[in-house]
PDB file of C-alpha atoms in Angstrom:
ATOM      1  CA  MET N  93      38.217  -4.527 -11.830  1.00 40.00           C
ATOM      2  CA  SER N  94      34.689  -3.313 -11.215  1.00 47.00           C
ATOM      3  CA  SER N  95      33.365  -0.442 -13.329  1.00 63.00           C
ATOM      4  CA  LYS N  96      31.133   0.699 -10.483  1.00 76.00           C
ATOM      5  CA  LYS N  97      32.151   3.519  -8.186  1.00 86.00           C
ATOM      6  CA  SER N  98      32.613   2.576  -4.534  1.00 92.00           C
ATOM      7  CA  ILE N  99      31.494   4.349  -1.382  1.00 95.00           C
ATOM      8  CA  THR N 100      32.564   3.707   2.205  1.00 97.00           C
ATOM      9  CA  LEU N 101      30.049   2.314   4.653  1.00 97.00           C
ATOM     10  CA  SER N 102      30.431   5.462   6.754  1.00 97.00           C
ATOM     11  CA  GLU N 103      29.542   7.636   3.731  1.00 96.00           C
ATOM     12  CA  LEU N 104      26.552   5.428   2.944  1.00 96.00           C
ATOM     13  CA  ALA N 105      25.336   5.465   6.558  1.00 96.00           C
ATOM     14  CA  LYS N 106      25.669   9.253   6.609  1.00 96.00           C
ATOM     15  CA  LYS N 107      23.657   9.627   3.391  1.00 94.00           C
ATOM     16  CA  LEU N 108      20.966   7.359   4.868  1.00 94.00           C
ATOM     17  CA  ASN N 109      21.058   9.141   8.233  1.00 94.00           C
ATOM     18  CA  ALA N 110      21.706   5.748   9.830  1.00 96.00           C
ATOM     19  CA  LYS N 111      24.056   4.326  12.447  1.00 97.00           C
ATOM     20  CA  LEU N 112      27.034   2.230  11.366  1.00 97.00           C
ATOM     21  CA  ILE N 113      28.306  -0.706  13.386  1.00 97.00           C
ATOM     22  CA  GLY N 114      31.541  -1.997  11.891  1.00 97.00           C
ATOM     23  CA  ASP N 115      34.342  -0.833   9.621  1.00 97.00           C
ATOM     24  CA  PRO N 116      33.688   2.763   8.509  1.00 97.00           C
ATOM     25  CA  GLU N 117      36.254   2.536   5.680  1.00 97.00           C
ATOM     26  CA  PHE N 118      34.853  -0.655   4.116  1.00 98.00           C
ATOM     27  CA  GLN N 119      34.108   0.010   0.417  1.00 97.00           C
ATOM     28  CA  VAL N 120      30.896  -1.113  -1.311  1.00 97.00           C
ATOM     29  CA  ASN N 121      29.607  -0.474  -4.825  1.00 94.00           C
ATOM     30  CA  GLY N 122      26.066  -1.805  -4.970  1.00 93.00           C
ATOM     31  CA  ILE N 123      23.153  -3.447  -3.236  1.00 94.00           C
ATOM     32  CA  LYS N 124      21.605  -6.898  -3.699  1.00 95.00           C
ATOM     33  CA  THR N 125      19.595  -9.460  -1.760  1.00 94.00           C
ATOM     34  CA  LEU N 126      21.218 -11.400   1.067  1.00 95.00           C
ATOM     35  CA  LYS N 127      21.473 -14.423  -1.205  1.00 95.00           C
ATOM     36  CA  GLU N 128      22.965 -12.597  -4.216  1.00 95.00           C
ATOM     37  CA  ALA N 129      25.261  -9.992  -2.621  1.00 95.00           C
ATOM     38  CA  ASN N 130      29.046 -10.232  -2.847  1.00 96.00           C
ATOM     39  CA  GLN N 131      31.608  -8.788  -0.449  1.00 96.00           C
ATOM     40  CA  ASP N 132      31.731  -5.485  -2.328  1.00 96.00           C
ATOM     41  CA  GLU N 133      27.965  -4.985  -1.989  1.00 96.00           C
ATOM     42  CA  VAL N 134      25.533  -4.310   0.823  1.00 97.00           C
ATOM     43  CA  SER N 135      22.317  -6.158   1.432  1.00 96.00           C
ATOM     44  CA  PHE N 136      19.305  -5.678   3.657  1.00 95.00           C
ATOM     45  CA  LEU N 137      17.034  -7.581   6.007  1.00 94.00           C
ATOM     46  CA  SER N 138      13.510  -6.221   5.957  1.00 87.00           C
ATOM     47  CA  ARG N 139      11.596  -9.400   6.844  1.00 89.00           C
ATOM     48  CA  ARG N 140      12.422 -11.871   9.564  1.00 87.00           C
ATOM     49  CA  GLN N 141      11.670 -14.793   7.255  1.00 86.00           C
ATOM     50  CA  TYR N 142      15.091 -14.157   5.677  1.00 87.00           C
ATOM     51  CA  THR N 143      17.136 -14.225   8.902  1.00 89.00           C
ATOM     52  CA  LYS N 144      18.595 -17.649   8.026  1.00 91.00           C
ATOM     53  CA  GLN N 145      20.254 -16.022   5.000  1.00 92.00           C
ATOM     54  CA  LEU N 146      22.178 -13.677   7.314  1.00 91.00           C
ATOM     55  CA  ASP N 147      24.507 -16.547   8.263  1.00 90.00           C
ATOM     56  CA  SER N 148      25.388 -17.406   4.669  1.00 93.00           C
ATOM     57  CA  THR N 149      25.394 -13.977   3.007  1.00 95.00           C
ATOM     58  CA  LYS N 150      28.617 -12.764   1.440  1.00 96.00           C
ATOM     59  CA  ALA N 151      27.492  -9.123   1.663  1.00 96.00           C
ATOM     60  CA  GLY N 152      30.078  -6.655   2.908  1.00 96.00           C
ATOM     61  CA  GLY N 153      27.410  -4.935   4.986  1.00 97.00           C
ATOM     62  CA  VAL N 154      23.763  -5.366   5.899  1.00 97.00           C
ATOM     63  CA  ILE N 155      21.095  -2.699   6.237  1.00 97.00           C
ATOM     64  CA  ILE N 156      18.988  -3.789   9.180  1.00 96.00           C
ATOM     65  CA  SER N 157      16.402  -2.379  11.575  1.00 94.00           C
ATOM     66  CA  GLU N 158      17.270  -1.439  15.131  1.00 94.00           C
ATOM     67  CA  THR N 159      15.017  -4.235  16.422  1.00 93.00           C
ATOM     68  CA  ASP N 160      16.817  -6.907  14.348  1.00 94.00           C
ATOM     69  CA  LYS N 161      20.439  -5.769  14.725  1.00 93.00           C
ATOM     70  CA  ASP N 162      21.221  -8.492  17.297  1.00 92.00           C
ATOM     71  CA  LEU N 163      20.410 -11.154  14.674  1.00 92.00           C
ATOM     72  CA  ALA N 164      23.361 -10.174  12.472  1.00 91.00           C
ATOM     73  CA  LYS N 165      27.105  -9.823  12.730  1.00 92.00           C
ATOM     74  CA  GLY N 166      29.674  -7.925  10.698  1.00 94.00           C
ATOM     75  CA  ASN N 167      29.197  -4.492   9.174  1.00 97.00           C
ATOM     76  CA  LEU N 168      25.697  -3.209   9.891  1.00 97.00           C
ATOM     77  CA  ILE N 169      23.868  -0.075   8.824  1.00 97.00           C
ATOM     78  CA  VAL N 170      21.163   0.287  11.430  1.00 97.00           C
ATOM     79  CA  GLY N 171      17.995   2.325  11.168  1.00 93.00           C
ATOM     80  CA  LYS N 172      14.351   2.386  12.099  1.00 92.00           C
ATOM     81  CA  ASP N 173      13.036   0.933   8.814  1.00 91.00           C
ATOM     82  CA  ALA N 174      15.425  -1.345   6.880  1.00 92.00           C
ATOM     83  CA  TYR N 175      13.208  -1.473   3.789  1.00 90.00           C
ATOM     84  CA  LEU N 176      13.048   2.327   3.576  1.00 92.00           C
ATOM     85  CA  PHE N 177      16.831   2.514   3.981  1.00 93.00           C
ATOM     86  CA  TYR N 178      17.205  -0.135   1.259  1.00 92.00           C
ATOM     87  CA  ALA N 179      15.149   2.045  -1.095  1.00 92.00           C
ATOM     88  CA  LYS N 180      17.249   5.102  -0.240  1.00 93.00           C
ATOM     89  CA  ALA N 181      20.483   3.118  -0.686  1.00 94.00           C
ATOM     90  CA  THR N 182      19.464   2.066  -4.201  1.00 92.00           C
ATOM     91  CA  GLN N 183      19.114   5.764  -5.043  1.00 92.00           C
ATOM     92  CA  VAL N 184      22.544   6.525  -3.549  1.00 93.00           C
ATOM     93  CA  PHE N 185      24.207   3.843  -5.691  1.00 92.00           C
ATOM     94  CA  LYS N 186      22.309   4.990  -8.772  1.00 90.00           C
ATOM     95  CA  GLU N 187      23.485   8.563  -8.227  1.00 88.00           C
ATOM     96  CA  ILE N 188      27.155   7.760  -7.598  1.00 85.00           C
ATOM     97  CA  ASN N 189      27.319   5.516 -10.644  1.00 80.00           C
ATOM     98  CA  GLN N 190      25.630   8.119 -12.849  1.00 76.00           C
ATOM     99  CA  GLU N 191      28.262  10.631 -11.719  1.00 64.00           C
ATOM    100  CA  GLN N 192      30.950   8.229 -12.899  1.00 56.00           C
ATOM    101  CA  GLN N 193      29.579   7.788 -16.398  1.00 58.00           C
ATOM    102  CA  GLN N 194      31.391   9.989 -18.842  1.00 55.00           C
ATOM    103  CA  GLN N 195      30.318  11.155 -22.227  1.00 56.00           C
ATOM    104  CA  GLY N 196      32.625  10.710 -25.133  1.00 64.00           C
ATOM    105  CA  ILE N 197      34.066   8.063 -27.362  1.00 68.00           C
ATOM    106  CA  SER N 198      34.721   4.650 -25.888  1.00 70.00           C
ATOM    107  CA  LYS N 199      38.350   3.551 -25.713  1.00 72.00           C
ATOM    108  CA  LEU N 200      37.159   0.348 -27.380  1.00 78.00           C
ATOM    109  CA  ALA N 201      35.655   2.139 -30.394  1.00 76.00           C
ATOM    110  CA  ASP N 202      37.183   1.459 -33.824  1.00 80.00           C
ATOM    111  CA  ILE N 203      36.999   4.741 -35.731  1.00 78.00           C
ATOM    112  CA  SER N 204      38.042   5.177 -39.341  1.00 80.00           C
ATOM    113  CA  SER N 205      40.844   7.671 -39.988  1.00 82.00           C
ATOM    114  CA  SER N 206      38.568   9.357 -42.548  1.00 81.00           C
ATOM    115  CA  ALA N 207      35.685   9.822 -40.078  1.00 77.00           C
ATOM    116  CA  ARG N 208      34.572  13.392 -39.396  1.00 74.00           C
ATOM    117  CA  ILE N 209      32.548  14.769 -36.507  1.00 70.00           C
ATOM    118  CA  THR N 210      30.218  17.612 -37.409  1.00 68.00           C
ATOM    119  CA  PRO N 211      27.727  19.552 -35.308  1.00 67.00           C
ATOM    120  CA  LYS N 212      24.305  17.945 -35.164  1.00 67.00           C
ATOM    121  CA  GLN N 213      21.925  19.554 -37.627  1.00 68.00           C
ATOM    122  CA  PRO N 214      18.358  20.145 -36.470  1.00 65.00           C
ATOM    123  CA  SER N 215      15.811  17.845 -38.031  1.00 66.00           C
ATOM    124  CA  ALA N 216      13.175  19.227 -40.373  1.00 68.00           C
ATOM    125  CA  LEU N 217      10.530  18.398 -37.772  1.00 67.00           C
ATOM    126  CA  SER N 218      12.278  20.380 -35.009  1.00 66.00           C
ATOM    127  CA  VAL N 219      12.719  23.373 -37.356  1.00 69.00           C
ATOM    128  CA  LYS N 220       9.022  23.220 -38.289  1.00 67.00           C
ATOM    129  CA  PHE N 221       8.078  23.020 -34.594  1.00 63.00           C
ATOM    130  CA  ARG N 222      10.195  26.099 -33.737  1.00 67.00           C
ATOM    131  CA  ILE N 223       8.594  28.057 -36.606  1.00 74.00           C
ATOM    132  CA  MET N 224       5.133  27.101 -35.328  1.00 67.00           C
ATOM    133  CA  LEU N 225       6.045  28.271 -31.818  1.00 68.00           C
ATOM    134  CA  LYS N 226       7.269  31.610 -33.150  1.00 69.00           C
ATOM    135  CA  LEU N 227       4.045  32.094 -35.129  1.00 72.00           C
ATOM    136  CA  GLU N 228       1.967  31.400 -32.015  1.00 66.00           C
ATOM    137  CA  THR N 229       3.778  34.080 -30.031  1.00 64.00           C
ATOM    138  CA  MET N 230       3.260  36.755 -32.698  1.00 64.00           C
TER     139      MET N 230
END
């Protein structure tokens, strides 16, 4: 099971303000190159020199420019500038995966029964800094 959070292609296309051709409910959880992407990831074609990789990619969807959309098949996220949409998509995946991260103690942690959690005490340096700030405002 993947630890990454998924997003549907329709949600991704909407966030990118792009057009989707294909399955709107298809789930993806990351972005990689045409060569490296798996079925649960999207990829992108920003240079025509990589069009041969379109035939062999395992990507679940491809971000592609309007002018190149006829070169690809399958799930496509189509926009004016594929490279710009790639950059925006990386931000989308970064944001959704940051939302998923939770603070706390890992389920895999081995904690002694005698361990105690106490509030963090300010360091001597931070106390000294706060005193200096107070003196400056007087």
